[in-house]
PDB file of C-alpha atoms in Angstrom:
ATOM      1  CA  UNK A   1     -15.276  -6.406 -15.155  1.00 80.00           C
ATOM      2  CA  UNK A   2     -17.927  -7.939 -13.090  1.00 85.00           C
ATOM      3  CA  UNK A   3     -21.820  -7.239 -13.166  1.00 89.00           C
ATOM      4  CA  UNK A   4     -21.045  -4.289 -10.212  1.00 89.00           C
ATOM      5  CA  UNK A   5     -18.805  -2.471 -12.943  1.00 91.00           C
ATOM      6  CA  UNK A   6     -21.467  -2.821 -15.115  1.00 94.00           C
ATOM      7  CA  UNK A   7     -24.209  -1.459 -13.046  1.00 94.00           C
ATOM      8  CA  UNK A   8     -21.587   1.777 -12.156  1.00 95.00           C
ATOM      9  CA  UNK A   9     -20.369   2.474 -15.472  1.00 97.00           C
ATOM     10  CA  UNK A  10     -23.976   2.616 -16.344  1.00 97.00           C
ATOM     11  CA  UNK A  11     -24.638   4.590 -13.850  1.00 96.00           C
ATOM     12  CA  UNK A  12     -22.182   7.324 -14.737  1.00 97.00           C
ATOM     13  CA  UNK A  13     -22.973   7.582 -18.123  1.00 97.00           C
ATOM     14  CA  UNK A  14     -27.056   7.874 -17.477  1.00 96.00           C
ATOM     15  CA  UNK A  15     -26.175  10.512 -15.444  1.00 96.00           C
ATOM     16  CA  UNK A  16     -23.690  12.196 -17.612  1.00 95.00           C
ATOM     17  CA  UNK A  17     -26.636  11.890 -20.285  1.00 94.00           C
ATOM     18  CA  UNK A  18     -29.365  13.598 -18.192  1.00 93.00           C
ATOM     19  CA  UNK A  19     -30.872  10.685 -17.705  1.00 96.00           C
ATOM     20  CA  UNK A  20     -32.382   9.246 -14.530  1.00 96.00           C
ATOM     21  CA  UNK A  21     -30.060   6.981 -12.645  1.00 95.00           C
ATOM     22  CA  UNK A  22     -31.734   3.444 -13.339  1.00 93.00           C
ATOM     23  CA  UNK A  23     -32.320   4.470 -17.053  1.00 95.00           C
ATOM     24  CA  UNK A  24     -29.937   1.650 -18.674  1.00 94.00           C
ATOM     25  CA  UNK A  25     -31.512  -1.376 -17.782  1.00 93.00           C
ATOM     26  CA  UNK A  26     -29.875  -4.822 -19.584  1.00 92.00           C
ATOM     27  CA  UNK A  27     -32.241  -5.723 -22.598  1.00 93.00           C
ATOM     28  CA  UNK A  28     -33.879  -2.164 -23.152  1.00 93.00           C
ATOM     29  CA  UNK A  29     -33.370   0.906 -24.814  1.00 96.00           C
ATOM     30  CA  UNK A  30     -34.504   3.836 -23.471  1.00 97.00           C
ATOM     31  CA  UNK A  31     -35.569   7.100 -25.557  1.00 96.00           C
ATOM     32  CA  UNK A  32     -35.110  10.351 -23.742  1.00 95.00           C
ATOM     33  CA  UNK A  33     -36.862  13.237 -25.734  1.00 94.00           C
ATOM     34  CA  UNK A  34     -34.852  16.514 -25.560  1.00 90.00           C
ATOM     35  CA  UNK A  35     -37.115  19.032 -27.567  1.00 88.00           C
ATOM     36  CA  UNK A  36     -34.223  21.471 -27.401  1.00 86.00           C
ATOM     37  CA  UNK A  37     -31.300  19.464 -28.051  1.00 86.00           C
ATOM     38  CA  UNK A  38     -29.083  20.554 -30.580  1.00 88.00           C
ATOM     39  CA  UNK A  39     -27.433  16.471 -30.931  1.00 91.00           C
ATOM     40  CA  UNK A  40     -28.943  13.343 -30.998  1.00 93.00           C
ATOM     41  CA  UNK A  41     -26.743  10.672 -29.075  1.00 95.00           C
ATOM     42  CA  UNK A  42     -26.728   6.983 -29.258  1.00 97.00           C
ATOM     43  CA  UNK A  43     -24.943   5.006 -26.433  1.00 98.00           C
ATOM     44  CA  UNK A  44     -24.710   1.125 -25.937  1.00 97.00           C
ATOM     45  CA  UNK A  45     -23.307  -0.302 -23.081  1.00 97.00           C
ATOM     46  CA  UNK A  46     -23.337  -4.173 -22.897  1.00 95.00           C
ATOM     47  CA  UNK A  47     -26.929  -5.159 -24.270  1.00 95.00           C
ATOM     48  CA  UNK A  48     -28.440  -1.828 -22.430  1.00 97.00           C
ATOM     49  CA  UNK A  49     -28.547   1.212 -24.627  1.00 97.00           C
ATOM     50  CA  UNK A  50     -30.237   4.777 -24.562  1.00 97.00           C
ATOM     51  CA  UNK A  51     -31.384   7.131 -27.579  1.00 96.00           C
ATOM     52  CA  UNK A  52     -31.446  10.722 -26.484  1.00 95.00           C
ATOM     53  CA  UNK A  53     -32.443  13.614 -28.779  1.00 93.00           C
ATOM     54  CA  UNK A  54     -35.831  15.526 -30.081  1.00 92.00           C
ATOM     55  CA  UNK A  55     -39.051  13.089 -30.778  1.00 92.00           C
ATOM     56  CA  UNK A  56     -39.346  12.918 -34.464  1.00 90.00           C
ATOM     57  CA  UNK A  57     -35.623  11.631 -34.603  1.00 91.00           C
ATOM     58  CA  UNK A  58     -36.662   8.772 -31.810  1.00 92.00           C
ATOM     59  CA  UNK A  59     -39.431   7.850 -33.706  1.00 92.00           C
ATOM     60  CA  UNK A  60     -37.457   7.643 -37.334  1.00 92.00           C
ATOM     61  CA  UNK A  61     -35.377   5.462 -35.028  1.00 93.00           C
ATOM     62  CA  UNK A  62     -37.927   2.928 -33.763  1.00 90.00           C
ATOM     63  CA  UNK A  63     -37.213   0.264 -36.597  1.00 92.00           C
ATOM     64  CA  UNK A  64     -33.332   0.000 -36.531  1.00 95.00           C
ATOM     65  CA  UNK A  65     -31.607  -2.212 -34.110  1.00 95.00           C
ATOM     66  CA  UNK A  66     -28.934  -0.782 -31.875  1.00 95.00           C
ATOM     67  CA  UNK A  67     -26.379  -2.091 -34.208  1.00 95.00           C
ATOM     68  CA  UNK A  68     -26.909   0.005 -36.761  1.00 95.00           C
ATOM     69  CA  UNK A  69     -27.373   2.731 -35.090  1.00 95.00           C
ATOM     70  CA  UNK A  70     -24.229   2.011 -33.555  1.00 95.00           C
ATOM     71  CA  UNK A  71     -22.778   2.211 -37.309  1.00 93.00           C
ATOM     72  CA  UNK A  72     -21.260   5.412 -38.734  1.00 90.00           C
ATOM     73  CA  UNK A  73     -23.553   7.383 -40.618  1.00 89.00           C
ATOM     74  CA  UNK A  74     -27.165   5.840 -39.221  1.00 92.00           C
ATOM     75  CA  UNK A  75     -28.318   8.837 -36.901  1.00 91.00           C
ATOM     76  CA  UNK A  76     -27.891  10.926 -39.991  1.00 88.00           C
ATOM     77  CA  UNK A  77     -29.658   9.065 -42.259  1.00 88.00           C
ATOM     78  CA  UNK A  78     -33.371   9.272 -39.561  1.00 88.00           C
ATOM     79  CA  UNK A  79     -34.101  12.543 -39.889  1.00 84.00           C
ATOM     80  CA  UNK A  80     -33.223  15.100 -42.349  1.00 81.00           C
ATOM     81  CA  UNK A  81     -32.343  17.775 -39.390  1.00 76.00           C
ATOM     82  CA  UNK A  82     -29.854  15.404 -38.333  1.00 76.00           C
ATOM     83  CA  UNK A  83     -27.304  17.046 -40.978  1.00 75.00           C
ATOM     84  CA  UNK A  84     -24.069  18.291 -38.770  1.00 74.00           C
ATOM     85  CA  UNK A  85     -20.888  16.665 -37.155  1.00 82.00           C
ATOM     86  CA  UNK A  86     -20.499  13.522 -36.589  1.00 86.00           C
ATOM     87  CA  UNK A  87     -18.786  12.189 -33.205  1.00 90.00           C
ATOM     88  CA  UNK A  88     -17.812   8.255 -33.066  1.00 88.00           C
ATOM     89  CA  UNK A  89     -18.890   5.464 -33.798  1.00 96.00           C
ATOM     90  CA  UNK A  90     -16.139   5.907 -30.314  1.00 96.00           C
ATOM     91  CA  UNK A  91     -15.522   2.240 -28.675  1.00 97.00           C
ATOM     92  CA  UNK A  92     -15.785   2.626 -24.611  1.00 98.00           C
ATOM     93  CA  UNK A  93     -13.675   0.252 -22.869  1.00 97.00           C
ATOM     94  CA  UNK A  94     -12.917  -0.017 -18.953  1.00 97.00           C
ATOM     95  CA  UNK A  95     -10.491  -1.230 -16.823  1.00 94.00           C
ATOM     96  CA  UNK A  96     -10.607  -3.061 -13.458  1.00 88.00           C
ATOM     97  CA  UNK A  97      -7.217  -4.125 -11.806  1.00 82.00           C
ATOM     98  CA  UNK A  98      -3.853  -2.340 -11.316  1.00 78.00           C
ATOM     99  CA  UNK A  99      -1.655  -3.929 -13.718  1.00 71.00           C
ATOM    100  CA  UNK A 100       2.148  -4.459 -12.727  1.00 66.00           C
ATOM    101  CA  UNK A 101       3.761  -4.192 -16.023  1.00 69.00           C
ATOM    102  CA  UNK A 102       5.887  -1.098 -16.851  1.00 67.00           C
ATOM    103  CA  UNK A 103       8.244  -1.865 -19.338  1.00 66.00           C
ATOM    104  CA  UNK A 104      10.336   0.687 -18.395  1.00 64.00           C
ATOM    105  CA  UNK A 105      12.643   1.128 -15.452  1.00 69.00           C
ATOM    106  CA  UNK A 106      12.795   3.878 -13.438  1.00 78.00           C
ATOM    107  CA  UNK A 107      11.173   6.295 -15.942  1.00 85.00           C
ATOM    108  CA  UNK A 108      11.387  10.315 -15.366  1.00 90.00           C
ATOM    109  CA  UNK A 109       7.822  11.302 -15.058  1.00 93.00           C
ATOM    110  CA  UNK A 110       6.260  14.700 -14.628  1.00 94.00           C
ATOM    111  CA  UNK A 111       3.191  15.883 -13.163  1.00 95.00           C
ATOM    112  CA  UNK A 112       3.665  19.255 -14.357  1.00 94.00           C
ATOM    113  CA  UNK A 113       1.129  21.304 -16.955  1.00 95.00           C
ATOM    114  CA  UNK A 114       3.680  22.668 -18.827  1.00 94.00           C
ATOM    115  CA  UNK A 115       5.374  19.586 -20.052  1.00 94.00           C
ATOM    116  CA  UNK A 116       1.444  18.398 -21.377  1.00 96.00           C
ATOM    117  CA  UNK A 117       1.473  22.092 -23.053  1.00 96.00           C
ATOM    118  CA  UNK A 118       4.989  21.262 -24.491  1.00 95.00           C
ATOM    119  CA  UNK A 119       3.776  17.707 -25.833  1.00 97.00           C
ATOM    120  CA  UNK A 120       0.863  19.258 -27.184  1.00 97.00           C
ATOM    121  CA  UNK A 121       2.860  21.877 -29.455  1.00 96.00           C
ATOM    122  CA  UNK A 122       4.603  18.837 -30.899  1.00 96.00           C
ATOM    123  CA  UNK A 123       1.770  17.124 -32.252  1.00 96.00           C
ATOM    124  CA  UNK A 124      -0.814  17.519 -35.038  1.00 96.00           C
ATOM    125  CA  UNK A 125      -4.551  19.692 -33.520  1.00 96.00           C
ATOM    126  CA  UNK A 126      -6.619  16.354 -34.652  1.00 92.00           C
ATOM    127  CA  UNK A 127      -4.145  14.542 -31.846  1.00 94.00           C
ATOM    128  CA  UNK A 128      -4.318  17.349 -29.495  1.00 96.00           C
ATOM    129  CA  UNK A 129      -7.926  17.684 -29.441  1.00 93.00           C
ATOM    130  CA  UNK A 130      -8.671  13.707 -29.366  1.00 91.00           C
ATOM    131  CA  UNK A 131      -6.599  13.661 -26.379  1.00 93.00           C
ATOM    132  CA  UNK A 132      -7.943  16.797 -24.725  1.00 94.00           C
ATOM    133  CA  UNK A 133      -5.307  16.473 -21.704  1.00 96.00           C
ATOM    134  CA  UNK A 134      -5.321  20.304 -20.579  1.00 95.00           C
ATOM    135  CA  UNK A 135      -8.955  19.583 -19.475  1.00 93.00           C
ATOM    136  CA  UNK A 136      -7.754  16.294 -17.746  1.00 93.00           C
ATOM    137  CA  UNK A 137      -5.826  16.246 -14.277  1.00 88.00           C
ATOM    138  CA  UNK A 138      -3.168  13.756 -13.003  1.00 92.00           C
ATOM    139  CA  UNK A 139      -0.614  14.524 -15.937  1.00 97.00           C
ATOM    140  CA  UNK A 140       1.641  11.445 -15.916  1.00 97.00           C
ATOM    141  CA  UNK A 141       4.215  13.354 -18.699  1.00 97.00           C
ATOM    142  CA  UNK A 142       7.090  10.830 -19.824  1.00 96.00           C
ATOM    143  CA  UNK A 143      10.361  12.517 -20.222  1.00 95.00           C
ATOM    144  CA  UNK A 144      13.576  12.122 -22.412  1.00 91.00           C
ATOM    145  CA  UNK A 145      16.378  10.995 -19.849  1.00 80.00           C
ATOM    146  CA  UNK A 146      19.015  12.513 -22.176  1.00 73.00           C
ATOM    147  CA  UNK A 147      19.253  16.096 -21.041  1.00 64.00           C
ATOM    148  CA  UNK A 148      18.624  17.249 -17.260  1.00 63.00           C
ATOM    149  CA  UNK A 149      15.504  17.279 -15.979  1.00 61.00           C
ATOM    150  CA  UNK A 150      14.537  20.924 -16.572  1.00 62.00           C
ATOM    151  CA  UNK A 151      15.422  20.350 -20.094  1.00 68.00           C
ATOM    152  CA  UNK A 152      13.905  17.031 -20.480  1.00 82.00           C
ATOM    153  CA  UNK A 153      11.676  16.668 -23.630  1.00 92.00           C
ATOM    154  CA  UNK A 154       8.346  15.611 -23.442  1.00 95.00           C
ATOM    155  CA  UNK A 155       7.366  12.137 -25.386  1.00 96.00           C
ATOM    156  CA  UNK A 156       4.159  10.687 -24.193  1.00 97.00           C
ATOM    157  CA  UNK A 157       1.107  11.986 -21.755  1.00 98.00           C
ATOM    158  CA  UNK A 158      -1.374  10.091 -20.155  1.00 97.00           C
ATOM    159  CA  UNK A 159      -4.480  11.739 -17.775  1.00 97.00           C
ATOM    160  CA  UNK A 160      -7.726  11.623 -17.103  1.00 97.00           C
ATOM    161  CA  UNK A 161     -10.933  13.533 -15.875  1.00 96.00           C
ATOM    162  CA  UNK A 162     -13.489  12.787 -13.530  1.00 96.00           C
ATOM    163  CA  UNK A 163     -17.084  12.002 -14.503  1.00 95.00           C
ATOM    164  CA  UNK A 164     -19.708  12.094 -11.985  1.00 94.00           C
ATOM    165  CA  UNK A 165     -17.276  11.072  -9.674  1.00 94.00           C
ATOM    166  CA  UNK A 166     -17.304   7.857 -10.908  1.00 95.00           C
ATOM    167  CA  UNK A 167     -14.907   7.117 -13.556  1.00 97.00           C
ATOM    168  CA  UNK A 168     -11.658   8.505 -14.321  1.00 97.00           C
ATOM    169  CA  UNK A 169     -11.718   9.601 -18.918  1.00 97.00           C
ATOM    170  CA  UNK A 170      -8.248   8.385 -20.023  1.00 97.00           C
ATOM    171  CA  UNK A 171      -6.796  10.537 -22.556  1.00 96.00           C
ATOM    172  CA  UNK A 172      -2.978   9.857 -24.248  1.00 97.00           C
ATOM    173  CA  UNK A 173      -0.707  11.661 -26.287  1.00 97.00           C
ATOM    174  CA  UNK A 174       2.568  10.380 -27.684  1.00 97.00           C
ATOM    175  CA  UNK A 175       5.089  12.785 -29.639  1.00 97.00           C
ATOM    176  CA  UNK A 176       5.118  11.987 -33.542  1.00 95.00           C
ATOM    177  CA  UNK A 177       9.253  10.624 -33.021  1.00 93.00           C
ATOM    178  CA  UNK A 178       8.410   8.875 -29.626  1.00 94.00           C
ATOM    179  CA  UNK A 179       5.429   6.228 -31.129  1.00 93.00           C
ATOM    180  CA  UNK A 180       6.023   2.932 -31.438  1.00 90.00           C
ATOM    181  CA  UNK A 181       8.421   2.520 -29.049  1.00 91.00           C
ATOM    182  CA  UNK A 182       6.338   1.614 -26.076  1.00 91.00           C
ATOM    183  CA  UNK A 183       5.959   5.019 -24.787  1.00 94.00           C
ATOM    184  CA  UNK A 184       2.113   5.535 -24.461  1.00 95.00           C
ATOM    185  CA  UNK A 185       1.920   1.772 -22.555  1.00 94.00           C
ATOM    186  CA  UNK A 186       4.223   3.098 -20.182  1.00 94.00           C
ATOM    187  CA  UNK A 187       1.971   6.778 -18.881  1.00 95.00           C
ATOM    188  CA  UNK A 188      -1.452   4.845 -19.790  1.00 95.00           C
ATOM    189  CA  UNK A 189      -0.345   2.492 -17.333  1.00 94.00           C
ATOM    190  CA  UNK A 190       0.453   4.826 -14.867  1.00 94.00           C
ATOM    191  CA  UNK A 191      -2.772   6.923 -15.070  1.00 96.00           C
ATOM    192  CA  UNK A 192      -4.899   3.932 -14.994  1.00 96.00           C
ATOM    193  CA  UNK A 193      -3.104   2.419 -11.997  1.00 94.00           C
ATOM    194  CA  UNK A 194      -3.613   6.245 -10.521  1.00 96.00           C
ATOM    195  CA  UNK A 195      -7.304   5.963 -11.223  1.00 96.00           C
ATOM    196  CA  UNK A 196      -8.036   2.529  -9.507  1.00 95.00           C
ATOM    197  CA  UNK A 197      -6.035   3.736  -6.289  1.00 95.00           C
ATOM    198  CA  UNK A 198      -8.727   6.501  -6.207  1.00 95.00           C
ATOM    199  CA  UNK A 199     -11.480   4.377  -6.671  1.00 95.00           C
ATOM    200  CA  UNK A 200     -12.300   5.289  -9.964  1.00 96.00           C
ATOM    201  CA  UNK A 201     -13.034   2.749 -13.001  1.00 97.00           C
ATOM    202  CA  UNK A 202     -10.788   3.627 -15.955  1.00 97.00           C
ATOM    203  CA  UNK A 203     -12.629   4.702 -19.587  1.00 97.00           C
ATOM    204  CA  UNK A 204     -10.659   4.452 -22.677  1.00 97.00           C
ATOM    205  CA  UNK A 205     -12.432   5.992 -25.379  1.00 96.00           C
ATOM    206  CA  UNK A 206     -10.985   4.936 -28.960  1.00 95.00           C
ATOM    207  CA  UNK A 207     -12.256   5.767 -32.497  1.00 94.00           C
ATOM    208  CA  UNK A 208     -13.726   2.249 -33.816  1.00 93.00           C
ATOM    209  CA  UNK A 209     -11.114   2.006 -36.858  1.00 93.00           C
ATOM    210  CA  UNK A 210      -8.269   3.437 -34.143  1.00 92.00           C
ATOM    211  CA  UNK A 211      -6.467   0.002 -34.376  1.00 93.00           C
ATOM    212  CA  UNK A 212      -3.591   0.560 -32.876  1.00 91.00           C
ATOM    213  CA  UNK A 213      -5.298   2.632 -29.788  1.00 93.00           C
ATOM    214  CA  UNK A 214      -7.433  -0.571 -29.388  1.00 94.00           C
ATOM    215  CA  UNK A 215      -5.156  -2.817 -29.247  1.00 94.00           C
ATOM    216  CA  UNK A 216      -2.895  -0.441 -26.852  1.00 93.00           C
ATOM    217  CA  UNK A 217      -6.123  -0.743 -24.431  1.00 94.00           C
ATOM    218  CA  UNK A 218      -6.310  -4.021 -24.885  1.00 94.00           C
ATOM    219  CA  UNK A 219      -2.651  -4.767 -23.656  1.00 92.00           C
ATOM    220  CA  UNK A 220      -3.531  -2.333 -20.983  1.00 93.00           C
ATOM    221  CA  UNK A 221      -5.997  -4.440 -19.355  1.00 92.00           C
ATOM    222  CA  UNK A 222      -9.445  -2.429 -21.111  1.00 96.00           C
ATOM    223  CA  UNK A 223     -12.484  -4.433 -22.030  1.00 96.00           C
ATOM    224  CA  UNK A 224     -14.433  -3.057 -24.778  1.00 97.00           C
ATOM    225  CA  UNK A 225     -18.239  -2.718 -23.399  1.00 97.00           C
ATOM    226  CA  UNK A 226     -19.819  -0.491 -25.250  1.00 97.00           C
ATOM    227  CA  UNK A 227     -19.987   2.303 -28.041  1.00 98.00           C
ATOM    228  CA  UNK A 228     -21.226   6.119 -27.846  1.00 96.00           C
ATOM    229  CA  UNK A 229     -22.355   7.865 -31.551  1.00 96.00           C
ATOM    230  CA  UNK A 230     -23.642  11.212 -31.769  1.00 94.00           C
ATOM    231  CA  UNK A 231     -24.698  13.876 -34.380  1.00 92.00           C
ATOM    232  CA  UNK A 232     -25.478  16.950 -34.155  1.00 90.00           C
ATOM    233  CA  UNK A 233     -28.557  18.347 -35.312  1.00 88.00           C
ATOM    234  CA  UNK A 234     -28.925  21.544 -38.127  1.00 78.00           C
ATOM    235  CA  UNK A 235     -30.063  25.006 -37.059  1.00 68.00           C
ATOM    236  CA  UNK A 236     -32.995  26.324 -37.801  1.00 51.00           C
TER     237      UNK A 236
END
């Protein structure tokens, strides 16, 4: 990506964030209190990086440097109302150029929700809920080429959703016997492509200790830019 990716990627996610549109700014972090919020967030993206939750949390957060607060478990250690789930540390990589590469010729691919629901019913809830693809659009749904088409299994799902009109939230989902067989490369590939021709820059979130998802974005053409951490915050 070049320094305009950058500046749009940052874009969407200020916005996304509630924050105003020139908030990320290379070299600073910026706090946005939130007296009501019921998370605190932590987002880096490149060396810009924003802090957004209520005022004492900011403040127990003056002193640490964004990476550790990048690290798993620091936003729970500033403040003791800062007690609930934990989201991330989640690595945010992005795409620029349509890549050629298939590795697969002539596959059978459906656009159609209820293949995604099928795919979904095969796989463990953690899976189904990291992917989230019933919320996405553009369903790129690889199918077995063993039975006819109206039969066809589903093995692998790749989509994405639209933030701020800006970048396209790539989520995959590969059945537990279709992995490792090249199966997610093939739909990511397709749904990325997808999103450049409609002028969207591809995300790919990943877990930081997802490996094998990273490495899959990698091949895929992803740069990893930045990292999003969040907590939320106990009720009172």
């Amino acid at each position: 990506m070049d320094s305009h990716h950058h500046d749009i990627v940052r874009l969407a996610w200020s916005r996304r964030l509630g924050l105003p549109d020139a908030a990320m700014k290379p070299g600073i972090r910026y706090l946005q209190v939130y007296p009501d919020a019921t998370e605190v967030t932590f987002l880096r993206l490149g060396d810009a990086s924003a802090l957004v939750g209520p005022e004492q949390v900011l403040e127990a957060a003056e002193h640490r440097s964004d990476d550790e607060l990048a690290e798993r478990g620091t936003l729970s250690l500033l403040d003791s109302s800062v007690s609930g789930r934990s989201r991330g540390p989640i690595v945010l990589s992005y795409a620029a150029d349509i890549g050629t590469t298939i590795d697969l010729h002539d596959p059978l691919i459906s656009h159609d929700l209820g293949h995604v629901l099928a795919l979904d019913a095969l796989c463990a809830p953690d899976d189904v809920l990291s992917a989230d693809l019933t919320r996405k659009r553009s369903w790129f749904t690889l199918l077995s080429d063993d039975r006819p088409a109206e039969s066809a299994a589903p093995l692998s799902c790749a989509a994405y959703l639209e933030w701020e009109g800006i970048l396209a939230d790539v989520g995959v989902l590969t059945a537990p016997l279709a992995r490792r067989r090249g199966n997610a490369q093939v739909v990511a590939r397709l749904a990325t492509n997808d999103a450049i021709d409609e002028g969207l820059i591809p995300q790919w979130q990943t877990s930081a200790e997802n490996g094998t998802a990273r490495r899959l974005g990698s091949r895929l053409g992803y740069e990893e830019w930045g990292v999003f951490t969040s907590v939320e915050l106990a009720s009172t």
